PDB file of C-alpha atoms in Angstrom:
ATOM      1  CA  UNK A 236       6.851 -53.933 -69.178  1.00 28.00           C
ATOM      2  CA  UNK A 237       9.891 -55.955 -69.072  1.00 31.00           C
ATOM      3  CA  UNK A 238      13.137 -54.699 -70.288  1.00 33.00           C
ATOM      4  CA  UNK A 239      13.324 -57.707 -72.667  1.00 34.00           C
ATOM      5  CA  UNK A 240       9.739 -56.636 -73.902  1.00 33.00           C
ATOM      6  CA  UNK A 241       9.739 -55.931 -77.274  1.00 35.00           C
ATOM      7  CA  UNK A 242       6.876 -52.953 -76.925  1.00 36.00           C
ATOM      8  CA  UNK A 243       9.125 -51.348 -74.835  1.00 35.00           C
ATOM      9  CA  UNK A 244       8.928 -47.678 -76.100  1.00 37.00           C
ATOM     10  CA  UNK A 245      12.708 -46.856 -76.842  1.00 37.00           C
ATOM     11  CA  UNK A 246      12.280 -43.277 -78.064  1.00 38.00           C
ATOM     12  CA  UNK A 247      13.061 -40.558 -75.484  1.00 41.00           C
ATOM     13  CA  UNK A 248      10.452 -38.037 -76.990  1.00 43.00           C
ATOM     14  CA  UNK A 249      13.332 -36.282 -79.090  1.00 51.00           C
ATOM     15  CA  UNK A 250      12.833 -39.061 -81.668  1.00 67.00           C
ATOM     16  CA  UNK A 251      13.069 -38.080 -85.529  1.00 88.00           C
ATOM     17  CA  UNK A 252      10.636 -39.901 -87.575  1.00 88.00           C
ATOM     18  CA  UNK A 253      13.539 -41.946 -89.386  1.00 89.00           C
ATOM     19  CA  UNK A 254      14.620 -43.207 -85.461  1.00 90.00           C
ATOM     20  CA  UNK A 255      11.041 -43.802 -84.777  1.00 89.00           C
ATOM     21  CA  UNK A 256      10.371 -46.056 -87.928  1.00 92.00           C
ATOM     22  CA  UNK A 257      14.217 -47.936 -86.935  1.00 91.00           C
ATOM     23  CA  UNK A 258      13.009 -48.338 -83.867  1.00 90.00           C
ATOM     24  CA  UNK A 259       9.569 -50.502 -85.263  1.00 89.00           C
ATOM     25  CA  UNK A 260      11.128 -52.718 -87.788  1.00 91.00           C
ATOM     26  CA  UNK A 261      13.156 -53.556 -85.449  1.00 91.00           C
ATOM     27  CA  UNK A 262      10.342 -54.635 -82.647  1.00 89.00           C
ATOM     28  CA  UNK A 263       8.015 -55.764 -85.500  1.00 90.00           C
ATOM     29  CA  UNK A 264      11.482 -58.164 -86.180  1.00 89.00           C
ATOM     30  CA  UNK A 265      11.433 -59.400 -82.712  1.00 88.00           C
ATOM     31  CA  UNK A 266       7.818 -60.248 -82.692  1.00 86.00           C
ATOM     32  CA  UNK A 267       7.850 -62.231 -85.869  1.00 87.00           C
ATOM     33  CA  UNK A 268      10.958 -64.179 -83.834  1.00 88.00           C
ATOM     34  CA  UNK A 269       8.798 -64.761 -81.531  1.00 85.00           C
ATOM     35  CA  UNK A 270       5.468 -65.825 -83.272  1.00 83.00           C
ATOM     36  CA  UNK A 271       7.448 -68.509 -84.942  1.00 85.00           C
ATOM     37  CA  UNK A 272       8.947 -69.658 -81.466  1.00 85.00           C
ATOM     38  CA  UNK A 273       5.835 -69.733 -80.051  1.00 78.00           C
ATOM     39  CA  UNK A 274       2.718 -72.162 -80.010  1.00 72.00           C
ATOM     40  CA  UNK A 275       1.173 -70.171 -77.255  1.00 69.00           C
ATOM     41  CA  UNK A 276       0.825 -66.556 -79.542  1.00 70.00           C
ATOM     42  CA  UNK A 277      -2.258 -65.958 -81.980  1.00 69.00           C
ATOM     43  CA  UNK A 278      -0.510 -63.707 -84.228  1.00 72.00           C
ATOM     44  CA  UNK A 279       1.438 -64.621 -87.215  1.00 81.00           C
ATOM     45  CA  UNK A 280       4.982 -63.478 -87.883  1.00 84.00           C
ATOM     46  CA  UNK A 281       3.435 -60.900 -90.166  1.00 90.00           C
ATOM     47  CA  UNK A 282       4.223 -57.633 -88.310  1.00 89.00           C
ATOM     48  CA  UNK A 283       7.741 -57.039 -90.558  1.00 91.00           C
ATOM     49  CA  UNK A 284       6.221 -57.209 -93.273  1.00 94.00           C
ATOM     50  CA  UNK A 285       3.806 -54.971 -92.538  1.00 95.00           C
ATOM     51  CA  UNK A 286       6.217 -52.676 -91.034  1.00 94.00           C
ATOM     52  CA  UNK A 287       8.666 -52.848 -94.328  1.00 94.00           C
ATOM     53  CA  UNK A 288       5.543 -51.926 -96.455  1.00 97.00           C
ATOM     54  CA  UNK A 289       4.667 -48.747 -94.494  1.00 96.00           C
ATOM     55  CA  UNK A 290       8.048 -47.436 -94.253  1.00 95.00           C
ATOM     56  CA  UNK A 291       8.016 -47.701 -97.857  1.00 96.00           C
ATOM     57  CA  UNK A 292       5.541 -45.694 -98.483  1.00 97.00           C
ATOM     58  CA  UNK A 293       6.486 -41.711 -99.012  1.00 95.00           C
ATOM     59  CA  UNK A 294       2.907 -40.764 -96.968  1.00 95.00           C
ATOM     60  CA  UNK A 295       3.360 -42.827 -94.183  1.00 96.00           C
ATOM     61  CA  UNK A 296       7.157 -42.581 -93.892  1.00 93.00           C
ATOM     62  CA  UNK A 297       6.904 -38.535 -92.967  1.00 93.00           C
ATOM     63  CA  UNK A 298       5.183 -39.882 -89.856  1.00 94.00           C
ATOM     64  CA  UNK A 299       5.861 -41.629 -86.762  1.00 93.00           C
ATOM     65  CA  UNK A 300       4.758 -45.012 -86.431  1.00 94.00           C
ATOM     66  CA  UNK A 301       3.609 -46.966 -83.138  1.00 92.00           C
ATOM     67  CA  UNK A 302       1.655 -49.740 -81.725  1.00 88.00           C
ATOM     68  CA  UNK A 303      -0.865 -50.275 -79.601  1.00 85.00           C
ATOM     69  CA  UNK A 304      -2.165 -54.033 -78.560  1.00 83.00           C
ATOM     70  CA  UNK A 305      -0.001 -55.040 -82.113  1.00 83.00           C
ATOM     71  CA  UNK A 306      -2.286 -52.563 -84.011  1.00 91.00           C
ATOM     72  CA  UNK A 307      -0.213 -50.003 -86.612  1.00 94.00           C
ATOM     73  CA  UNK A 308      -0.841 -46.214 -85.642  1.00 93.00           C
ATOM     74  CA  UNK A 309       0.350 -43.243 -86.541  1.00 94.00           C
ATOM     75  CA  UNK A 310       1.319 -39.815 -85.511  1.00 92.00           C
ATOM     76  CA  UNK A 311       2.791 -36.415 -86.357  1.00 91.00           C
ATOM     77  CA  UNK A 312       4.985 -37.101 -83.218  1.00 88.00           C
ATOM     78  CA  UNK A 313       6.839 -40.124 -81.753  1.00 85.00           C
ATOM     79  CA  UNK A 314       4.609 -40.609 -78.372  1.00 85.00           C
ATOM     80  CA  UNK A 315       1.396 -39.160 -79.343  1.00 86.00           C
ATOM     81  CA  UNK A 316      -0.311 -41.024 -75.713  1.00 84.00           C
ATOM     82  CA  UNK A 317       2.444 -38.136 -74.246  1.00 87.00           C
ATOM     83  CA  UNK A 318       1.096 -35.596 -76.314  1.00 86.00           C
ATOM     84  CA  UNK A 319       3.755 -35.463 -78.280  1.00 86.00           C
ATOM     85  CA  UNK A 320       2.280 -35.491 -81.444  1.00 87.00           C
ATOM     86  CA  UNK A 321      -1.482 -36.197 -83.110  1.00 89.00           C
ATOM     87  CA  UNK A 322      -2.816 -39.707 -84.239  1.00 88.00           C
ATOM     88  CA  UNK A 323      -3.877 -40.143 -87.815  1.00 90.00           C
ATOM     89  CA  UNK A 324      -7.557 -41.610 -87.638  1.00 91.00           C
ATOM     90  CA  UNK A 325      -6.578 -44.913 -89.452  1.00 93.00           C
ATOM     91  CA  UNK A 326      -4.719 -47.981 -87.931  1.00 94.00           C
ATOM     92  CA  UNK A 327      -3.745 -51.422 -89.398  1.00 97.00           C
ATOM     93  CA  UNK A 328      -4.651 -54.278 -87.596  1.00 94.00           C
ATOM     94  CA  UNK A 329      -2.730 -57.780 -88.085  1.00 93.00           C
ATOM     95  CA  UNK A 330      -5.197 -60.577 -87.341  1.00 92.00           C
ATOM     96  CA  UNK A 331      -4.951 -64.023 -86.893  1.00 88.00           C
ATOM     97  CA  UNK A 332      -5.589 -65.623 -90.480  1.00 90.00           C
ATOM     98  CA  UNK A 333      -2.248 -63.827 -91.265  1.00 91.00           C
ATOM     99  CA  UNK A 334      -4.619 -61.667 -92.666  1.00 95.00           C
ATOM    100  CA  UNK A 335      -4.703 -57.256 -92.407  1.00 96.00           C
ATOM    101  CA  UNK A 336      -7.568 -54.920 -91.715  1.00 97.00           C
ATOM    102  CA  UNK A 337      -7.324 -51.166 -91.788  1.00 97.00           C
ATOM    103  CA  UNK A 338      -9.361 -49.354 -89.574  1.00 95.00           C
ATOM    104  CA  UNK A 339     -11.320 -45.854 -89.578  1.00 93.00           C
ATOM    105  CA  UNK A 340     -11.946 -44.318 -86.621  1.00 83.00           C
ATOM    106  CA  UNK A 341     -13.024 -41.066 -84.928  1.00 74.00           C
ATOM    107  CA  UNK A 342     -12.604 -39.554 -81.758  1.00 63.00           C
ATOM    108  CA  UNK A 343     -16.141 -39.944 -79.652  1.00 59.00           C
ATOM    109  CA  UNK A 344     -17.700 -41.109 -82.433  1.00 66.00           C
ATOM    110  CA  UNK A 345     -18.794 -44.460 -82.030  1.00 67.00           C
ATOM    111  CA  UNK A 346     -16.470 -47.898 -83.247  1.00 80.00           C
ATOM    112  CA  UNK A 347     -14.148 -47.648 -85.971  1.00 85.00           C
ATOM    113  CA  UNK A 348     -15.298 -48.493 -89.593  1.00 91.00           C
ATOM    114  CA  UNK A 349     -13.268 -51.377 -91.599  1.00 94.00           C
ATOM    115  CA  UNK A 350     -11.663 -50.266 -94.487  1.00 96.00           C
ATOM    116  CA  UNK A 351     -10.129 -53.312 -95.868  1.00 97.00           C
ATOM    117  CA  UNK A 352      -9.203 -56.311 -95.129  1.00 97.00           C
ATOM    118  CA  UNK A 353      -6.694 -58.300 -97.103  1.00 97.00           C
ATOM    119  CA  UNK A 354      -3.801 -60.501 -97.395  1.00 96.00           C
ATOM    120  CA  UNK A 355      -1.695 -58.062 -98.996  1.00 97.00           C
ATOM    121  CA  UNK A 356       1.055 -55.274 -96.213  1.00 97.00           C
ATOM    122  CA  UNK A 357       1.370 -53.255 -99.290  1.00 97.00           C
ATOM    123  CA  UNK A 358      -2.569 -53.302-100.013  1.00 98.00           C
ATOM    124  CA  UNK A 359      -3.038 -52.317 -96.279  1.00 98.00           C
ATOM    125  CA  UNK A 360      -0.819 -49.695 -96.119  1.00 98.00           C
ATOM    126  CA  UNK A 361      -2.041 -47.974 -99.342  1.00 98.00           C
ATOM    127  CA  UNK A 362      -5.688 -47.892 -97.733  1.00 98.00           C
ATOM    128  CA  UNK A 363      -4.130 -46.230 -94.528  1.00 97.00           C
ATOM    129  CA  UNK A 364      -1.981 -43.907 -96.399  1.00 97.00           C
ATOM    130  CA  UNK A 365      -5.087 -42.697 -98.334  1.00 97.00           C
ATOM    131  CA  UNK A 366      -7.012 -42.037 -94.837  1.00 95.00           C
ATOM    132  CA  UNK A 367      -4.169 -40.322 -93.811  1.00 95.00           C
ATOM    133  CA  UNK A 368      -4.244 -37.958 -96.909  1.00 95.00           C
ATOM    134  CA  UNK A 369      -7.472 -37.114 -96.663  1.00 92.00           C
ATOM    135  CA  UNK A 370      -7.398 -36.034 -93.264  1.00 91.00           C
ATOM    136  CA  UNK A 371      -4.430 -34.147 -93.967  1.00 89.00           C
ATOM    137  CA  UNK A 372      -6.760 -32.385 -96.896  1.00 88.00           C
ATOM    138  CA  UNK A 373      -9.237 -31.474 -94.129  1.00 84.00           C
ATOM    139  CA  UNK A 374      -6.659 -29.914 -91.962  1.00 79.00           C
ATOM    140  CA  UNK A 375      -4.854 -32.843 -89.956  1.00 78.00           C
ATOM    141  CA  UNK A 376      -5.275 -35.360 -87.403  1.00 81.00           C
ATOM    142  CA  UNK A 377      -7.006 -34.881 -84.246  1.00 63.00           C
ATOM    143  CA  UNK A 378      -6.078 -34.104 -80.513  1.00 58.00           C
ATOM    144  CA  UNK A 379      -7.560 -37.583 -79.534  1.00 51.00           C
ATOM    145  CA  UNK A 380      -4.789 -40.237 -78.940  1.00 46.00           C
ATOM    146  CA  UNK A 381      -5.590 -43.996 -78.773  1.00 51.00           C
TER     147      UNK A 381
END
């Protein structure tokens, strides 16, 4: 990674989920910049609003949120690939149609199971906010990180 990068992890570990979601908008910003520079990219400048959906929504907003290959995860802590912190088994996936599909998945247990897919960040988010809540019914997210 580049220091220009925009997936450059900025968090130190020590991150509080309010830095951690700060941090996002503010790559997810630089990305959309960049999708609408670009004629090379296949994504969409749809990331901020995807980003500004989730972090308005009270579930989703206790945790930290990160990507991985432009895919929205989240965690109980702000580098979860560190162990610092468990991943949620849901993640929302911007495609190229400008389009959003939300993901279930579980560790060692085959491919992930579509959710939804949809035009709608608010739509997506309230699908992975509800996989979140159930899993936090059952006890919390697993030990497996993506």
């Amino acid at each position: 990674m580049s220091p220009g990068d925009p997936s450059a992890q900025a968090s130190d570990g020590d991150a509080s989920a309010e830095e951690t979601w700060d941090f996002m908008r503010g790559m997810a910003a630089r990305w959309d910049e960049q999708s609408r520079a670009s004629t090379t990219t296949w994504l969409p400048p749809i990331m901020s609003a995807l980003l500004e959906a989730a972090a308005a929504n009270a579930t989703l907003r206790r945790l930290h949120p990160f990507t991985s290959h432009r895919q929205l995860w989240f965690s109980t802590g702000p580098q979860p690939w560190k162990g610092e912190g468990d991943s949620f088994p849901t993640r929302i996936d911007p495609l190229e149609s400008g389009r959003y599909r939300v993901e279930r998945w579980a560790a060692n247990q085959g491919p992930s199971e579509t959710v939804l897919e949809t035009a709608s960040a608010e739509a997506a988010v309230a699908a992975a906010a509800r996989i979140v809540e159930e899993t936090l019914g059952r006890g919390g997210p697993s030990r497996t990180r993506p």
